Short mmCIF file of C-alpha atoms in Angstrom, two decimals:
data_model
loop_
_atom_site.label_atom_id
_atom_site.label_comp_id
_atom_site.label_asym_id
_atom_site.label_seq_id
_atom_site.Cartn_x
_atom_site.Cartn_y
_atom_site.Cartn_z
CA GLU A 268 -13.85 47.73 -95.96
CA ILE A 269 -15.01 47.05 -93.01
CA GLY A 270 -14.71 50.90 -91.24
CA GLU A 271 -17.08 51.65 -94.24
CA ALA A 272 -19.65 48.97 -93.23
CA GLY A 273 -20.04 50.06 -89.64
CA PHE A 274 -18.27 47.37 -87.80
CA ASP A 275 -16.95 48.02 -84.44
CA PHE A 276 -12.97 46.03 -84.59
CA LEU A 277 -10.41 44.83 -87.60
CA ASP A 278 -9.83 41.19 -86.77
CA LEU A 279 -6.08 41.26 -87.94
CA THR A 280 -4.69 38.32 -89.53
CA ILE A 281 -1.08 38.47 -90.05
CA GLU A 282 -0.12 35.33 -92.10
CA GLY A 283 1.09 34.65 -95.89
CA PRO A 284 0.79 35.84 -98.72
CA ASP A 285 -0.93 39.13 -99.10
CA ALA A 286 -0.25 40.43 -94.94
CA MET A 287 3.25 39.13 -94.41
CA ASN A 288 4.22 42.91 -94.03
CA ILE A 289 2.09 44.99 -92.43
CA ASP A 290 2.20 49.37 -92.63
CA VAL A 291 1.51 50.22 -89.43
CA VAL A 292 1.06 53.51 -89.79
CA ARG A 293 -1.60 53.12 -92.44
CA VAL A 294 -3.38 50.48 -90.86
CA GLY A 295 -3.14 52.88 -87.83
CA GLU A 296 -4.79 55.99 -89.31
CA LEU A 297 -7.57 53.57 -90.79
CA ILE A 298 -8.09 52.33 -87.51
CA ASN A 299 -8.12 56.34 -86.18
CA GLN A 300 -10.44 57.28 -89.22
CA TYR A 301 -13.23 54.86 -88.48
CA ASN A 302 -13.05 54.44 -85.21
CA LEU A 303 -12.19 50.90 -84.49
CA SER A 304 -10.47 49.02 -82.27
CA VAL A 305 -7.54 45.68 -83.28
CA VAL A 306 -7.79 42.25 -82.00
CA GLY A 307 -4.62 40.09 -82.90
CA HIS A 308 -4.84 37.00 -85.04
CA THR A 309 -1.51 34.70 -86.01
CA ASP A 310 -0.70 32.72 -88.88
CA PRO A 311 -1.89 29.22 -87.57
CA CYS A 312 0.68 27.73 -89.48
CA LEU A 313 3.74 28.38 -87.45
CA PRO A 314 5.10 25.53 -86.53
CA TYR A 315 6.46 27.02 -82.72
CA ALA A 316 5.88 23.80 -81.04
CA TYR A 317 8.02 21.87 -82.97
CA PRO A 318 11.08 19.47 -80.65
CA SER A 319 13.38 21.71 -82.20
CA LEU A 320 15.13 24.91 -80.02
CA GLY A 321 16.47 27.02 -83.25
CA ILE A 322 12.77 26.58 -84.78
CA ARG A 323 11.13 27.59 -81.94
CA VAL A 324 12.82 30.28 -81.25
CA ALA A 325 12.20 31.34 -85.23
CA CYS A 326 8.46 30.84 -84.25
CA LEU A 327 8.70 33.23 -80.84
CA ASN A 328 10.69 35.68 -82.86
CA ASP A 329 8.13 35.60 -85.43
CA LEU A 330 5.29 35.89 -83.08
CA GLU A 331 7.28 39.18 -81.24
CA LYS A 332 7.02 40.76 -84.57
CA CYS A 333 3.60 40.46 -84.81
CA ALA A 334 3.37 41.67 -81.07
CA LYS A 335 4.84 44.27 -81.51
CA ILE A 336 2.29 45.46 -84.46
CA PHE A 337 -0.64 44.26 -82.21
CA SER A 338 0.88 46.53 -79.29
CA ALA A 339 1.06 49.59 -81.57
CA LEU A 340 -2.26 49.50 -82.40
CA ASN A 341 -3.86 49.25 -78.85
CA ALA A 342 -4.73 45.29 -79.59
CA LYS A 343 -5.33 43.65 -76.18
CA VAL A 344 -5.98 39.92 -77.35
CA MET A 345 -3.62 38.12 -79.43
CA ASN A 346 -4.70 34.93 -80.95
CA ILE A 347 -2.73 31.59 -81.36
CA HIS A 348 -3.30 28.45 -83.15
CA PRO A 349 -2.15 24.80 -81.84
CA CYS A 350 0.35 23.58 -83.19
CA TYR A 351 0.22 20.13 -85.07
CA PHE A 352 3.56 20.16 -86.81
CA PHE A 353 5.77 17.20 -85.15
CA PRO A 354 7.66 13.57 -86.18
CA PRO A 355 5.14 10.82 -86.75
CA ALA A 356 6.11 9.12 -84.05
CA MET A 357 5.84 12.36 -81.21
CA MET A 358 2.27 13.09 -82.20
CA ASN A 359 0.95 11.24 -79.10
CA GLU A 360 2.90 14.31 -76.96
CA ILE A 361 0.84 16.97 -78.41
CA VAL A 362 -0.44 18.26 -75.81
CA GLU A 363 2.66 18.15 -73.75
CA LEU A 364 4.48 20.10 -76.61
CA ASN A 365 2.42 22.85 -77.06
CA THR A 366 1.93 23.52 -73.35
CA ASP A 367 5.42 23.87 -72.98
CA ALA A 368 5.97 25.92 -76.22
CA LEU A 369 3.18 28.18 -75.15
CA LYS A 370 4.63 29.30 -71.92
CA PRO A 371 7.55 31.52 -73.06
CA ILE A 372 4.86 32.69 -76.03
CA VAL A 373 2.97 33.82 -73.16
CA GLU A 374 5.14 36.10 -71.15
CA MET A 375 6.62 37.02 -74.67
CA ALA A 376 2.65 38.59 -75.55
CA ASP A 377 2.16 39.98 -71.85
CA SER A 378 5.63 42.52 -71.54
CA TYR A 379 3.74 43.87 -74.53
CA GLY A 380 0.57 44.38 -72.64
CA LEU A 381 -1.33 41.14 -75.13
CA LYS A 382 -3.73 38.38 -73.47
CA LEU A 383 -2.63 35.15 -75.66
CA ALA A 384 -5.99 33.17 -75.99
CA ILE A 385 -5.48 29.83 -78.05
CA GLU A 386 -7.95 29.01 -80.45
CA ASN A 387 -10.12 25.33 -80.29
CA PHE A 388 -9.29 23.31 -83.21
CA LYS A 389 -9.20 20.14 -84.46
CA GLU A 390 -8.32 16.76 -82.35
CA PRO A 391 -7.15 16.71 -79.22
CA PHE A 392 -7.41 20.86 -79.09
CA ASP A 393 -11.25 20.01 -79.58
CA SER A 394 -12.38 19.05 -75.92
CA VAL A 395 -12.57 20.55 -72.67
CA SER A 396 -10.67 18.52 -71.04
CA THR A 397 -7.77 19.71 -73.36
CA PHE A 398 -7.97 22.90 -72.91
CA LYS A 399 -8.72 22.80 -68.75
CA ARG A 400 -5.00 20.95 -68.92
CA LEU A 401 -3.16 23.99 -71.59
CA LEU A 402 -5.07 27.14 -69.27
CA GLU A 403 -3.90 25.52 -65.59
CA GLU A 404 -1.09 24.47 -66.63
CA VAL A 405 0.06 27.61 -68.54
CA PRO A 406 -0.77 30.57 -66.72
CA GLY A 407 -1.75 33.18 -68.33
CA LEU A 408 -3.20 31.76 -71.14
CA TYR A 409 -6.56 32.71 -72.41
CA LEU A 410 -8.77 30.61 -74.76
CA HIS A 411 -10.11 31.81 -78.03
CA LEU A 412 -13.14 30.49 -78.70
CA ASP A 413 -14.46 29.64 -82.24
CA PHE A 414 -17.56 28.30 -82.70
CA GLY A 415 -17.46 27.03 -85.92
CA HIS A 416 -14.55 24.68 -85.13
CA ALA A 417 -16.41 23.39 -82.13
CA ASN A 418 -18.90 22.14 -84.72
CA MET A 419 -16.56 20.63 -86.08
CA GLY A 420 -15.19 18.74 -83.28
CA SER A 421 -15.97 16.39 -80.17
CA GLU A 422 -17.54 19.00 -78.05
CA ASN A 423 -19.80 21.72 -79.36
CA GLY A 424 -19.50 25.85 -78.28
CA GLU A 425 -22.03 25.34 -75.15
CA SER A 426 -20.01 22.93 -74.21
CA PHE A 427 -16.87 25.42 -74.25
CA CYS A 428 -18.92 28.22 -72.47
CA LYS A 429 -20.37 25.99 -69.45
CA ALA A 430 -17.53 24.73 -68.33
CA LEU A 431 -14.56 27.56 -69.45
CA GLY A 432 -16.56 30.50 -69.81
CA ARG A 433 -15.02 33.33 -67.41
CA HIS A 434 -11.63 32.09 -69.83
CA ILE A 435 -12.47 33.09 -73.13
CA ALA A 436 -10.78 36.69 -74.12
CA HIS A 437 -12.31 36.47 -78.26
CA VAL A 438 -15.11 34.55 -80.31
CA HIS A 439 -15.15 33.98 -84.08
CA PHE A 440 -18.77 32.58 -84.95
CA ASN A 441 -18.85 31.30 -88.91
CA ASP A 442 -21.19 28.35 -90.15
CA ASN A 443 -20.20 25.04 -91.02
CA ARG A 444 -22.01 21.45 -91.58
CA SER A 445 -19.98 20.00 -89.24
CA THR A 446 -17.94 18.07 -91.83
CA GLY A 447 -14.84 20.75 -92.89
CA ASP A 448 -14.11 24.21 -91.45
CA HIS A 449 -16.28 25.97 -94.59
CA HIS A 450 -16.57 29.74 -92.85
CA MET A 451 -20.13 29.94 -94.08
CA PRO A 452 -22.24 32.86 -93.21
CA LEU A 453 -24.38 32.20 -89.98
CA GLY A 454 -27.73 29.76 -90.29
CA VAL A 455 -26.29 28.75 -93.12
CA GLY A 456 -24.59 25.48 -91.40
CA SER A 457 -25.12 23.18 -88.64
CA VAL A 458 -24.52 25.34 -85.87
CA ASN A 459 -27.33 25.64 -83.84
CA TRP A 460 -27.11 30.00 -83.17
CA ARG A 461 -29.72 30.13 -80.91
CA ASN A 462 -28.59 27.89 -78.62
CA ALA A 463 -24.37 29.43 -79.14
CA VAL A 464 -25.91 32.82 -78.82
CA SER A 465 -27.50 31.75 -75.27
CA ALA A 466 -24.29 29.75 -74.05
CA LEU A 467 -22.66 32.46 -74.80
CA LYS A 468 -24.34 34.97 -73.15
CA SER A 469 -24.98 32.81 -70.01
CA THR A 470 -20.93 33.25 -69.03
CA GLY A 471 -21.36 36.77 -69.05
CA TYR A 472 -19.03 37.47 -72.49
CA ASP A 473 -19.46 41.19 -73.60
CA ASP A 474 -16.76 41.33 -75.58
CA THR A 475 -15.55 40.96 -79.08
CA ILE A 476 -16.91 38.88 -81.61
CA THR A 477 -15.62 38.06 -85.14
CA LEU A 478 -17.85 36.93 -88.43
CA GLU A 479 -15.09 35.00 -89.28
CA ILE A 480 -17.11 34.59 -92.72
CA PHE A 481 -14.68 33.98 -96.02
CA CYS A 482 -15.93 34.68 -99.69
CA ASP A 483 -14.15 35.76 -102.64
CA ASP A 484 -17.19 38.21 -104.67
CA VAL A 485 -16.86 41.47 -102.40
CA THR A 486 -20.45 42.31 -103.12
CA LEU A 487 -22.10 39.10 -101.79
CA LYS A 488 -19.15 39.09 -98.76
CA HIS A 489 -20.83 42.17 -97.36
CA ARG A 490 -24.12 40.85 -97.53
CA TYR A 491 -23.43 38.26 -96.16
CA LEU A 492 -21.20 40.03 -93.22
CA GLU A 493 -24.37 42.20 -92.62
CA ILE A 494 -26.87 39.37 -93.23
CA SER A 495 -24.88 37.53 -90.40
CA LYS A 496 -24.46 40.65 -88.10
CA GLU A 497 -28.11 41.47 -88.17
CA PHE A 498 -28.69 38.15 -87.06
CA VAL A 499 -26.06 37.93 -83.50
CA MET A 500 -27.93 41.30 -82.94
CA SER A 501 -31.74 39.94 -83.58
CA LEU A 502 -30.51 36.52 -80.90
CA TRP A 503 -28.63 38.83 -78.73
CA GLU A 504 -31.07 41.12 -77.82
#
């Protein structure tokens, strides 16, 4: 569907229930057929920073399975989401625990030729200061900037671009009304897309942008994607 619609790349998401097992050969054939590149997107629910060695090792192994698939499909970027799963008494250590757990994951991803990029999301991973700390303390880590998530958080996408633009490895565009992660077509919610695109361009970024728009109706989904794509291109130009 993505190839037929004329898009440039596939944001390949490996998560349940529908994409736990990837037929790498078949996906590779389709990617070549439509001349698509690949960005790797991992399961946002993996508790990879939980303070239990057994759980961390299991998550690292699962992430390595993803990395092998992405690498086989010639991806250059693999995303990861912040981990929020901790005992209540340890929630004040959430940034430290994520920082510690991300270091071996970055090394593993790098061994497969992949840049690991962490995606901004909910508190405390919604602020520039938290990401500055992560990027300083985890060598080789990059920023995956989701403008929809930033619209829900303490600092918007423009703030991230201004402070951390040179660290951006991948971008998600989707709209919402700041009250939830709605994944709506661009222009429907409250994100100021003129400012967002201008801020992103000002960083010198010229790489992949995923239109992460959700819709259960196949016909409408493609219409929403096309309208959003045309909107982004018109603003970019």
